[in-house]
Every structure is written in structure tokens, then in C-alpha cells.
Amino acid sequence: MSLTVEQTKERNQALIKEVLDVYPDKTAKRRAKHLGTFEEGKSDCGVKSNVKSIPGVMTIRGCAYAGSKGVVWGPIKDMIHISHGPVGCGQYSWASRRNYYIGTTGIDTFVTMQFTSDFQEKDIVFGGDKKLEKIIDEIQDLFPLNHGITVQSECPIGLIGDDIEAVSKKKSKEYDGKTIVPVRCEGFRGVSQSLGHHIANDSIRDWVFDKAGDKHPEFKSTPYDVAIIGDYNIGGDAWSSRILLEEMGLRVIAQWSGDGSLAELENTPKAKLNVLHCYRSMNYISRHLEEKYGVPWVEYNFFGPTKIAESLRTIASYFDDKIKEGAERVIAKYQPLMQAVIDKYRPRLEGKKVMLFVGGLRPRHVIGAYEDLGMEIVGTGYEFGHNDDYQRTTHYVKDGTLIYDDVTGYEFEKFVEAIQPDLVGSGIKEKYVFQKMGVPFRQMHSWDYSGPYHGYDGFAIFARDMDMAINNPVWGLTKTPWKKAV
Ligand code: SF4
């Protein structure tokens, strides 16, 4: 039996109280601020965000190094990104985000390789600057076609006070002004991976834009040049987005950073418009490009046909009639394909309830795609969102949706057990917990090794994957704990 909005709100409040009752008083008081129910008409979701997690509660967050190396810098394909410090940080974050790229790995592209300075005890005691110099020399010998190097600091680098800026400057001079970027993204900085995104954005500003000058005077601008910002090409997302922009008549001069190159970063100030997908991880550089170079930026959402059409029209509104007509042509061209996808999957997915817990833009942006398939989001939350993310979320969620910021492992399990959604969309750390509970699950960070999910091509794959997860006959062979109890 489905609940009314008022009943849903009451149920959610009781549920929040129930999970908080288990905590010590101080913890309960702190966590209470991060849990709530969305009230229609409010300007935010009523939860506190972007504050330190409580030790011991099993947060799902990552660290600043993960935000810089794993998200922003790692996908730049023609540069070599050194995980600077002990081996584990690089090893466990190795290629895990499936940032697809074109190139010959180990020759002119390096995304799926792991470069680490593999710190040992003596490096911690005596410092690692000499080792870093040696590694840069080795990289130049072994991979002479690399276009630049970044130094991604792990925790010990800041703790022992290594001067990676001095090493980077020295080596850059030695190698004819090569771009070598020291990134102070030690994992302990900030409260989550979010500060790592910001630090990485700032390092592009300071060590790419401010130092590069115009390295590409041969570049010829057109009135239709745009840069895709904040698409990491997971499973090919940026490619399925780029073709739509190109089909409507725009020229994509840069992809930040999935399948992107150093030259694309350097040319971005020449764009006429920056189109921003992941606001959280790249709003900083978009604002900088607007303030310093006068390039406007606009957010878009390429999940599901409803939001794609809205976004194509919004992007087109920055250009002339040729592009506006191009947007309409693209929307009309893909409409029959989208209708066929909806006709096939909506009857199988209609009314199914989904709970999400993801990072970046997805806790809100994917909602439209689920709704295109007749599904309903009953709970959502951000790993590392800020208040401006929760404000943006109000445009997507319905009255009474359960909201949980930086949800703990315990809270998430309790919420899912009580609400019993038909699908949970979250990350690898949650996947097996819920599947063992008998709940269909999709990884909404990595698309569960599938994708792309962006663009019209991506929606067809998204719909198929959600159907495969929910209507998989395997669920009939297992029982959820609550069903056993009945
Ligand atoms: S918190 Fe520090 S040690 Fe842990 S993964 Fe991040 S950089 Fe490495």
C-alpha cells in the first residue's frame, strides 16, 4: 500500500529518531543535523553538509588525494600523475573510475598506469624530494612523449614538509619549461574528497593557466567553441555527450577531464561557453574562467531524455538561431529512439522505488532519468555535497523524500530495511551489503562496469541496466532478512 505524503513524512521522522536513538547523545545530536525530510517550498533540503564525519561511524567518503588524483587530474591522458607517497593510495585508487580515453597506453597516454614514489621509512625520515627528482628523470627517460607531470601528494608529504613546489620548478626549468604541477592534495586536508577537487582546480589555475601563456597560437577560434567541464568519461559518458553538442553545431574544444589533454586545458580560456556537468568538482575553475577570461558557464544535465532536451535548449540559448535550430533537430532526431526505450522498459519499471547515495552531481541529476522510466526516488543524499548542492536538489526531489547527508553504514542499512526500495544506487562499498540483503543494486559511481549513462545513447543503456538489476530472476532465489522474519 502506498503512503500519502504526510504518512511518508511521519514514517521518515520516526525512522530518523529510531536510528539516532542507538547513538551516544553527542553523536545523535551531530548526526540529527544531517538527516531530514524534504519539505516542498523550502530553499534547501534542511540538512547540514560538508562538515567532518564522526570517527567510527563508517563514512563512505574519500580523501582530498582521491578528489584530486582520482577525479580531476587522473583522467588527463597525456600527462603522468605521480601518486607521491606510500604505495597504497595509488594502488587502491588505480584506474578504478574507468575514465575511458583514446591513445596508446604507455606511449602517448597513461591513464590506466600507476606511477608511485613508493615511500619507504627512510623517505619519511630524510624526506622524499630527491626521490621525486629521480622519478621525474626516469619518467622523462621511459616515457618521452608525456606532455606533462603532476605530483599528487599523499598524506605524508605535507606531514614531513617536503618542498614539491621547488622540485617541480627545478625540473620544469631543466626540461625546457615542461608543465610539472605540484598538487597539495594530502588526504588529511578538508573533510572529504571535495577539498581535493578544489585544490586540483586551483592547481590548474596556478600551474597551467598562469604559467602557460598562449602555447597554441595556431589555434583558430570559431563562434561555436565550447568546453565540456566536469565529465570524467566514465564508461564513455563524455563521448555520448560530445556527439550531441557537435550534432547541434557546436565545436567541442576541450573535455575536462575525461579523455582530455593538457593542450585542451590550455585552450579552454578561448571557449565561448563552458558547459558544466559536475558542478561540485569543477565550479571553481568555471568561476575563475569567467572572472579572468570572461568565459560564461552554464550547468547542464544529460541524464534521461527530459533533462537532455531541457539542457540542449539551455545551452543553445547562449548562441544564435543556427544552434537553436540545431538543438531542436537533435531533440527531434532522438525522440523516436527514446520513445522506443521508454515503451520497452517503462512497463517493467513503473512505480519502482529507488534510494540513492552517491557523490558529485548524481544524487540529483539522475532523478530525471529514473522518472522518465516511471520510477520514484524515495531517498537521496550526498557523500560530500555542500549547501549549494542541496539547494539545487530541491528542483528535483518530491515533497517527503528522505534526505541523508554523509550517511553512515548503519543508518543506510536501517533506512533501506525500513523503506524496502526496489533498487539502491550507490557505490562499491555499499553494493555487497545490500545485495546480501536481497536488494537489487546498481553502482552509480562507475555504472557497475557498464555505461555510458550520459546522453541519448547512455539512456538506452541506463534503462536496460536498471531493468536487469530489478527484474533479475536471481532475486527470487534469495530472501531478504525482513521477508524471512515474516
Ligand atoms: S587519506 Fe592519506 S593515506 Fe589515505 S588514501 Fe588519502 S592520501 Fe592516502
Coordinates of C-alpha atoms and ligand atoms in Angstrom, one line a residue:
M1 CA 0.0 0.0 0.0
S2 CA 1.5 3.4 -0.9
L3 CA 1.7 6.1 1.7
T4 CA 0.4 9.7 1.4
V5 CA 2.9 12.4 1.6
E6 CA 2.0 13.2 5.2
Q7 CA 2.3 9.5 6.1
T8 CA 5.7 9.3 4.4
K9 CA 6.9 12.3 6.3
E10 CA 5.8 10.8 9.6
R11 CA 7.4 7.5 8.7
N12 CA 10.6 9.2 7.9
Q13 CA 10.7 11.2 11.1
A14 CA 10.1 8.1 13.1
L15 CA 12.8 6.3 11.2
I16 CA 15.3 9.1 11.8
K17 CA 14.5 9.0 15.5
E18 CA 14.9 5.3 15.6
V19 CA 18.4 5.4 14.1
L20 CA 19.5 8.3 16.3
D21 CA 18.3 6.6 19.5
V22 CA 21.1 4.0 19.0
Y23 CA 23.9 6.5 19.1
P24 CA 25.5 8.1 22.2
D25 CA 23.9 11.5 22.9
K26 CA 26.7 13.7 21.4
T27 CA 26.8 11.6 18.2
A28 CA 23.0 11.6 17.9
K29 CA 22.9 15.4 18.2
R30 CA 25.5 15.8 15.5
R31 CA 24.0 13.3 13.1
A32 CA 20.5 14.6 13.6
K33 CA 21.5 17.7 11.6
H34 CA 22.3 15.6 8.6
L35 CA 19.1 13.7 8.3
G36 CA 15.7 15.1 7.3
T37 CA 12.7 15.0 5.0
F38 CA 12.4 17.4 2.1
E39 CA 9.6 19.9 2.6
E40 CA 8.1 21.3 -0.6
G41 CA 8.7 25.1 -0.9
K42 CA 11.9 25.2 1.1
S43 CA 15.0 26.6 -0.4
D44 CA 17.2 23.7 0.7
C45 CA 16.8 20.2 1.9
G46 CA 17.1 21.1 5.6
V47 CA 20.3 19.2 6.3
K48 CA 23.7 20.3 7.3
S49 CA 26.6 19.3 5.0
N50 CA 30.3 19.5 4.3
V51 CA 31.4 19.0 7.9
K52 CA 33.7 16.5 9.4
S53 CA 32.5 12.9 9.7
I54 CA 32.3 11.4 13.1
P55 CA 35.1 8.9 13.7
G56 CA 33.9 5.3 13.9
V57 CA 30.6 5.7 12.1
M58 CA 31.7 4.2 8.8
T59 CA 31.5 7.2 6.5
I60 CA 31.6 6.4 2.8
R61 CA 33.7 9.5 1.9
G62 CA 37.1 9.6 0.3
C63 CA 40.0 11.9 0.9
A64 CA 41.4 15.0 -0.8
Y65 CA 44.0 12.9 -2.7
A66 CA 41.1 10.9 -4.1
G67 CA 39.4 14.1 -5.2
S68 CA 42.4 15.4 -7.0
K69 CA 44.1 12.3 -8.4
G70 CA 41.1 10.1 -8.7
V71 CA 38.7 12.6 -10.1
V72 CA 40.1 15.9 -11.6
W73 CA 43.7 15.2 -12.7
G74 CA 43.8 11.4 -13.2
P75 CA 41.8 11.4 -16.5
I76 CA 44.1 13.9 -18.2
K77 CA 45.5 11.3 -20.5
D78 CA 48.8 12.7 -21.9
M79 CA 50.2 13.7 -18.5
I80 CA 51.7 11.4 -16.0
H81 CA 50.3 11.6 -12.5
I82 CA 52.6 10.5 -9.7
S83 CA 50.9 9.2 -6.6
H84 CA 53.6 10.7 -4.3
G85 CA 54.0 8.9 -1.0
P86 CA 53.5 5.3 0.1
V87 CA 52.3 2.8 -2.4
G88 CA 48.8 2.0 -1.0
C89 CA 47.0 5.2 -2.0
G90 CA 47.9 4.9 -5.7
Q91 CA 47.5 1.1 -5.7
Y92 CA 43.9 1.1 -4.3
S93 CA 42.8 4.0 -6.5
W94 CA 44.4 2.6 -9.6
A95 CA 42.1 3.0 -12.7
S96 CA 39.0 2.4 -10.5
R97 CA 36.9 5.1 -12.1
R98 CA 37.0 3.7 -15.7
N99 CA 37.9 7.0 -17.3
Y100 CA 37.9 5.9 -21.0
Y101 CA 40.4 7.5 -23.4
I102 CA 41.8 7.2 -26.9
G103 CA 45.5 6.7 -27.3
T104 CA 48.3 4.2 -26.9
T105 CA 48.8 3.4 -23.2
G106 CA 52.4 3.8 -22.1
I107 CA 53.4 5.7 -25.3
D108 CA 51.3 8.8 -25.5
T109 CA 48.6 8.2 -22.9
F110 CA 48.9 7.0 -19.3
V111 CA 45.6 7.0 -17.5
T112 CA 45.4 3.3 -16.6
M113 CA 49.1 3.1 -15.5
Q114 CA 50.1 3.6 -11.9
F115 CA 53.1 5.8 -11.1
T116 CA 54.1 5.9 -7.4
S117 CA 57.1 7.1 -5.5
D118 CA 56.5 4.1 -3.1
F119 CA 57.7 5.9 0.0
Q120 CA 59.7 3.8 2.5
E121 CA 60.7 4.6 6.1
K122 CA 63.9 6.3 5.1
D123 CA 61.9 8.7 2.8
I124 CA 59.7 9.7 5.7
V125 CA 62.7 10.2 7.9
F126 CA 65.0 12.0 5.4
G127 CA 62.5 13.5 3.0
G128 CA 61.4 12.5 -0.5
D129 CA 62.4 15.4 -2.6
K130 CA 65.5 13.7 -4.1
K131 CA 63.5 10.7 -4.9
L132 CA 60.9 12.8 -6.6
E133 CA 63.6 14.4 -8.8
K134 CA 64.8 10.9 -9.7
I135 CA 61.4 9.7 -10.6
I136 CA 60.8 12.7 -12.9
D137 CA 64.1 12.0 -14.6
E138 CA 63.1 8.3 -15.0
I139 CA 59.7 9.3 -16.4
Q140 CA 61.4 11.5 -19.0
D141 CA 63.6 8.6 -20.0
L142 CA 61.0 6.0 -20.1
F143 CA 58.0 7.9 -21.4
P144 CA 59.4 10.8 -23.5
L145 CA 56.1 11.5 -25.2
N146 CA 54.4 12.6 -22.0
H147 CA 53.2 16.2 -22.2
G148 CA 53.4 17.0 -18.5
I149 CA 53.6 15.6 -15.0
T150 CA 51.6 16.2 -11.8
V151 CA 52.7 15.4 -8.3
Q152 CA 49.7 14.2 -6.3
S153 CA 50.6 14.4 -2.7
E154 CA 49.5 11.7 -0.3
C155 CA 49.3 12.3 3.5
P156 CA 52.9 12.0 4.5
I157 CA 54.2 14.7 2.0
G158 CA 52.5 17.5 4.0
L159 CA 53.4 16.0 7.3
I160 CA 57.1 15.8 6.7
G161 CA 57.2 19.1 4.9
D162 CA 58.6 18.1 1.5
D163 CA 59.0 21.0 -0.9
I164 CA 57.3 19.6 -4.0
E165 CA 56.9 23.1 -5.5
A166 CA 60.7 23.7 -5.5
V167 CA 61.3 20.2 -7.1
S168 CA 58.6 20.9 -9.8
K169 CA 60.0 24.4 -10.6
K170 CA 63.6 23.0 -10.8
K171 CA 62.6 20.1 -13.0
S172 CA 60.4 22.2 -15.2
K173 CA 63.4 24.5 -15.9
E174 CA 65.6 21.5 -16.6
Y175 CA 63.1 20.2 -19.1
D176 CA 62.6 23.4 -21.2
G177 CA 59.6 24.7 -19.3
K178 CA 57.7 21.4 -19.2
T179 CA 54.5 21.6 -17.3
I180 CA 55.1 20.0 -13.9
V181 CA 52.3 20.6 -11.4
P182 CA 52.7 20.1 -7.6
V183 CA 49.3 19.4 -6.1
R184 CA 48.9 19.8 -2.3
C185 CA 46.1 17.3 -2.1
E186 CA 47.3 15.4 1.0
G187 CA 44.4 13.2 2.1
F188 CA 44.0 14.8 5.5
R189 CA 43.0 18.2 4.1
G190 CA 39.4 19.2 4.4
V191 CA 36.6 16.8 5.4
S192 CA 36.2 14.8 2.2
Q193 CA 37.3 14.4 -1.4
S194 CA 35.6 17.7 -2.1
L195 CA 38.6 19.8 -1.0
G196 CA 40.7 17.7 -3.3
H197 CA 38.6 18.8 -6.2
H198 CA 39.0 22.5 -5.2
I199 CA 42.8 22.1 -4.7
A200 CA 43.1 20.4 -8.1
N201 CA 41.1 23.2 -9.8
D202 CA 43.3 25.8 -8.1
S203 CA 46.5 24.0 -9.3
I204 CA 45.3 24.1 -12.9
R205 CA 44.7 27.9 -12.4
D206 CA 48.1 28.5 -10.9
W207 CA 50.3 26.0 -12.7
V208 CA 48.7 25.6 -16.1
F209 CA 46.8 28.9 -17.0
D210 CA 49.1 31.3 -15.1
K211 CA 52.3 29.7 -16.4
A212 CA 51.3 28.6 -19.9
G213 CA 50.8 31.9 -21.7
D214 CA 49.5 31.2 -25.2
K215 CA 51.2 27.9 -26.0
H216 CA 48.9 27.3 -29.0
P217 CA 48.9 30.5 -31.2
E218 CA 47.9 28.3 -34.2
F219 CA 44.6 27.6 -32.6
K220 CA 41.8 29.2 -34.7
S221 CA 38.6 30.1 -32.7
T222 CA 35.1 29.8 -34.0
P223 CA 31.9 31.4 -32.6
Y224 CA 30.7 28.0 -31.6
D225 CA 33.6 26.8 -29.4
V226 CA 32.6 25.2 -26.1
A227 CA 34.4 23.2 -23.4
I228 CA 32.8 20.3 -21.6
I229 CA 33.7 20.7 -17.9
G230 CA 33.2 18.1 -15.2
D231 CA 32.6 15.0 -17.3
Y232 CA 35.1 12.2 -16.5
N233 CA 34.1 10.0 -19.4
I234 CA 33.2 7.1 -17.1
G235 CA 32.3 4.3 -19.5
G236 CA 32.4 6.8 -22.3
D237 CA 30.0 9.4 -20.8
A238 CA 31.8 12.4 -22.3
W239 CA 31.7 10.9 -25.8
S240 CA 28.0 10.3 -25.8
S241 CA 27.5 13.9 -24.6
R242 CA 30.0 15.4 -27.1
I243 CA 28.3 14.0 -30.1
L244 CA 25.1 15.8 -29.2
L245 CA 26.8 19.1 -28.9
E246 CA 28.6 18.6 -32.2
E247 CA 25.4 17.5 -33.9
M248 CA 23.7 20.7 -32.9
G249 CA 26.5 22.7 -34.5
L250 CA 28.9 23.4 -31.6
R251 CA 32.6 22.7 -31.6
V252 CA 33.9 21.0 -28.5
I253 CA 37.5 22.3 -27.9
A254 CA 38.1 20.6 -24.6
Q255 CA 37.0 17.8 -22.3
W256 CA 37.6 18.3 -18.6
S257 CA 38.9 15.9 -17.8
G258 CA 37.7 12.5 -19.2
D259 CA 39.7 11.8 -22.4
G260 CA 41.2 15.3 -22.0
S261 CA 44.7 16.5 -22.8
L262 CA 46.9 19.2 -21.4
A263 CA 46.5 21.2 -24.7
E264 CA 42.7 21.1 -24.2
L265 CA 43.1 22.6 -20.7
E266 CA 45.4 25.3 -22.0
N267 CA 43.0 26.3 -24.8
T268 CA 39.9 26.4 -22.6
P269 CA 40.1 30.2 -22.0
K270 CA 39.4 30.5 -25.7
A271 CA 35.9 28.8 -25.4
K272 CA 32.8 30.9 -25.9
L273 CA 30.9 28.9 -23.3
N274 CA 31.9 26.4 -20.7
V275 CA 29.2 23.7 -20.2
L276 CA 29.4 22.3 -16.7
H277 CA 28.1 18.8 -15.8
C278 CA 29.6 18.1 -12.4
Y279 CA 29.1 21.4 -10.6
R280 CA 30.6 20.2 -7.3
S281 CA 34.0 19.2 -8.7
M282 CA 34.6 22.0 -11.2
N283 CA 32.5 25.0 -10.3
Y284 CA 35.7 26.6 -9.0
I285 CA 37.6 26.6 -12.3
S286 CA 34.4 27.6 -14.2
R287 CA 34.0 30.7 -12.0
H288 CA 37.7 31.5 -12.5
L289 CA 37.4 31.2 -16.3
E290 CA 34.5 33.6 -16.2
E291 CA 36.2 36.1 -13.9
K292 CA 39.6 36.2 -15.5
Y293 CA 38.9 35.3 -19.2
G294 CA 35.2 36.3 -19.5
V295 CA 34.0 32.9 -20.5
P296 CA 30.4 32.3 -19.2
W297 CA 29.4 28.9 -17.9
V298 CA 26.1 27.0 -17.7
E299 CA 25.2 23.9 -15.9
Y300 CA 23.5 21.0 -17.8
N301 CA 22.1 17.6 -17.1
F302 CA 22.4 14.8 -19.7
F303 CA 20.7 12.0 -17.7
G304 CA 17.4 10.9 -19.4
P305 CA 15.6 12.5 -22.4
T306 CA 13.6 15.0 -20.4
K307 CA 16.6 16.7 -18.8
I308 CA 18.7 16.3 -22.0
A309 CA 16.1 18.2 -24.1
E310 CA 15.9 20.9 -21.4
S311 CA 19.7 21.2 -21.3
L312 CA 20.2 21.3 -25.0
R313 CA 17.8 24.2 -25.2
T314 CA 19.5 26.0 -22.3
I315 CA 22.9 25.6 -23.9
A316 CA 21.6 26.7 -27.3
S317 CA 20.1 29.8 -25.7
Y318 CA 23.7 31.2 -25.5
F319 CA 24.1 31.0 -29.3
D320 CA 22.4 32.2 -32.5
D321 CA 19.4 30.7 -34.4
K322 CA 21.6 28.2 -36.2
I323 CA 22.5 26.5 -32.9
K324 CA 18.9 26.8 -31.5
E325 CA 17.6 25.1 -34.6
G326 CA 20.4 22.5 -34.3
A327 CA 19.2 21.7 -30.7
E328 CA 15.6 21.2 -31.9
R329 CA 16.9 19.0 -34.7
V330 CA 18.9 16.8 -32.3
I331 CA 15.9 16.5 -29.9
A332 CA 13.6 15.5 -32.7
K333 CA 16.1 13.1 -34.2
Y334 CA 16.5 11.1 -31.0
Q335 CA 12.8 11.3 -29.8
P336 CA 11.7 8.1 -31.6
L337 CA 14.6 6.2 -30.2
M338 CA 13.9 7.5 -26.7
Q339 CA 10.2 6.6 -27.0
A340 CA 11.1 3.1 -28.0
V341 CA 13.4 2.7 -24.9
I342 CA 10.6 4.1 -22.7
D343 CA 7.9 1.8 -24.3
K344 CA 10.1 -1.2 -23.7
Y345 CA 11.3 -0.6 -20.2
R346 CA 8.7 1.7 -18.5
P347 CA 6.1 -1.1 -18.2
R348 CA 8.7 -3.2 -16.4
L349 CA 9.9 -0.4 -14.1
E350 CA 6.8 1.8 -13.5
G351 CA 6.3 2.6 -9.8
K352 CA 9.6 1.0 -8.6
K353 CA 11.1 2.9 -5.7
V354 CA 14.8 3.9 -5.6
M355 CA 17.2 5.0 -2.9
L356 CA 20.4 6.8 -3.9
F357 CA 23.5 7.7 -2.2
V358 CA 26.3 9.0 -4.4
G359 CA 28.7 11.9 -4.9
G360 CA 29.1 14.9 -7.2
L361 CA 26.0 15.7 -9.1
R362 CA 24.3 12.3 -9.3
P363 CA 22.1 12.4 -6.1
R364 CA 20.0 14.9 -8.0
H365 CA 20.9 14.7 -11.7
V366 CA 19.9 11.0 -12.2
I367 CA 16.4 11.6 -10.8
G368 CA 15.0 12.7 -14.1
A369 CA 16.3 9.6 -15.9
Y370 CA 14.6 7.4 -13.3
E371 CA 11.4 9.4 -13.6
D372 CA 11.4 9.1 -17.4
L373 CA 11.1 5.3 -16.7
G374 CA 8.2 5.9 -14.3
M375 CA 10.4 5.2 -11.2
E376 CA 10.3 7.1 -7.9
I377 CA 13.2 8.4 -5.8
V378 CA 12.2 7.9 -2.2
G379 CA 15.6 8.8 -0.6
T380 CA 18.8 10.5 -1.7
G381 CA 21.9 12.0 -0.2
Y382 CA 25.5 13.2 -1.0
E383 CA 28.8 11.8 0.1
F384 CA 30.5 15.2 0.0
G385 CA 27.8 17.7 -1.1
H386 CA 27.8 21.3 0.1
N387 CA 24.8 23.5 0.8
D388 CA 24.6 24.7 -2.8
D389 CA 24.2 21.1 -3.9
Y390 CA 21.3 20.6 -1.5
Q391 CA 19.7 23.9 -2.8
R392 CA 19.9 22.6 -6.4
T393 CA 18.4 19.3 -5.2
T394 CA 15.2 21.0 -4.3
H395 CA 14.4 21.3 -8.0
Y396 CA 14.5 17.5 -8.4
V397 CA 13.1 15.8 -5.3
K398 CA 9.5 15.4 -4.3
D399 CA 7.8 16.5 -1.0
G400 CA 8.6 14.0 1.7
T401 CA 11.8 12.5 0.2
L402 CA 14.1 11.2 2.8
I403 CA 17.5 13.1 2.8
Y404 CA 20.6 11.8 4.3
D405 CA 24.0 13.7 4.2
D406 CA 27.2 11.7 4.6
V407 CA 25.0 8.7 5.6
T408 CA 26.7 6.2 7.9
G409 CA 26.8 2.5 7.0
Y410 CA 24.4 1.8 9.9
E411 CA 21.9 4.5 9.0
F412 CA 21.8 3.5 5.4
E413 CA 21.1 -0.2 6.2
K414 CA 18.4 0.8 8.6
F415 CA 16.7 3.1 6.1
V416 CA 16.8 0.5 3.3
E417 CA 15.5 -2.2 5.7
A418 CA 12.5 0.0 6.7
I419 CA 11.7 1.6 3.4
Q420 CA 12.4 -1.6 1.3
P421 CA 13.1 0.1 -2.0
D422 CA 13.2 -1.9 -5.3
L423 CA 16.7 -0.6 -6.1
V424 CA 19.6 1.0 -4.3
G425 CA 22.0 3.1 -6.3
S426 CA 25.3 3.8 -4.6
G427 CA 28.9 2.7 -4.6
I428 CA 31.2 -0.4 -4.4
K429 CA 31.4 -0.1 -0.6
E430 CA 27.6 -0.5 -0.3
K431 CA 27.0 -2.9 -3.1
Y432 CA 27.5 -6.2 -1.5
V433 CA 25.9 -5.2 1.8
F434 CA 22.6 -4.6 0.0
Q435 CA 22.9 -7.4 -2.4
K436 CA 23.4 -9.8 0.5
M437 CA 20.2 -8.2 2.0
G438 CA 18.5 -9.3 -1.2
V439 CA 18.1 -5.8 -2.6
P440 CA 18.8 -5.1 -6.2
F441 CA 21.7 -2.7 -6.5
R442 CA 23.5 -0.6 -9.2
Q443 CA 26.8 1.2 -8.7
M444 CA 26.1 4.7 -9.6
H445 CA 29.7 5.9 -9.5
S446 CA 31.2 3.5 -12.0
W447 CA 27.9 2.4 -13.7
D448 CA 28.8 -1.1 -12.5
Y449 CA 31.3 -1.6 -15.3
S450 CA 28.7 -0.6 -17.9
G451 CA 27.8 2.8 -19.4
P452 CA 27.8 5.3 -20.8
Y453 CA 24.8 6.7 -19.0
H454 CA 25.0 10.3 -20.3
G455 CA 23.3 11.4 -23.4
Y456 CA 20.6 9.7 -25.5
D457 CA 22.9 6.6 -26.2
G458 CA 23.5 6.5 -22.4
F459 CA 19.8 6.5 -21.5
A460 CA 19.2 3.3 -23.5
I461 CA 22.0 1.6 -21.6
F462 CA 20.8 3.0 -18.3
A463 CA 17.2 1.7 -18.8
R464 CA 18.5 -1.7 -19.7
D465 CA 20.8 -1.9 -16.7
M466 CA 18.1 -0.8 -14.2
D467 CA 15.7 -3.4 -15.7
M468 CA 18.4 -6.1 -15.5
A469 CA 19.1 -5.2 -11.8
I470 CA 15.5 -5.1 -10.6
N471 CA 13.8 -7.8 -12.7
N472 CA 16.7 -10.3 -12.5
P473 CA 15.3 -13.7 -11.6
V474 CA 18.1 -14.2 -9.1
W475 CA 16.2 -12.2 -6.5
G476 CA 13.5 -14.9 -6.5
L477 CA 16.2 -17.4 -5.2
T478 CA 17.2 -15.4 -2.2
K479 CA 15.3 -13.9 0.7
T480 CA 15.6 -10.5 2.4
P481 CA 16.0 -10.7 6.2
W482 CA 12.6 -8.9 6.6
K483 CA 10.9 -11.5 4.4
K484 CA 12.4 -14.3 6.5
A485 CA 11.1 -12.7 9.6
V486 CA 7.5 -12.8 8.4
Ligands
SF4_1 S1 43.8 9.7 3.4 FE1 46.0 9.9 3.0 S2 46.8 7.8 3.3 FE2 44.6 7.6 3.0 S3 44.3 7.3 0.7 FE3 44.1 9.5 1.2 S4 46.2 10.3 0.8 FE4 46.4 8.1 1.1

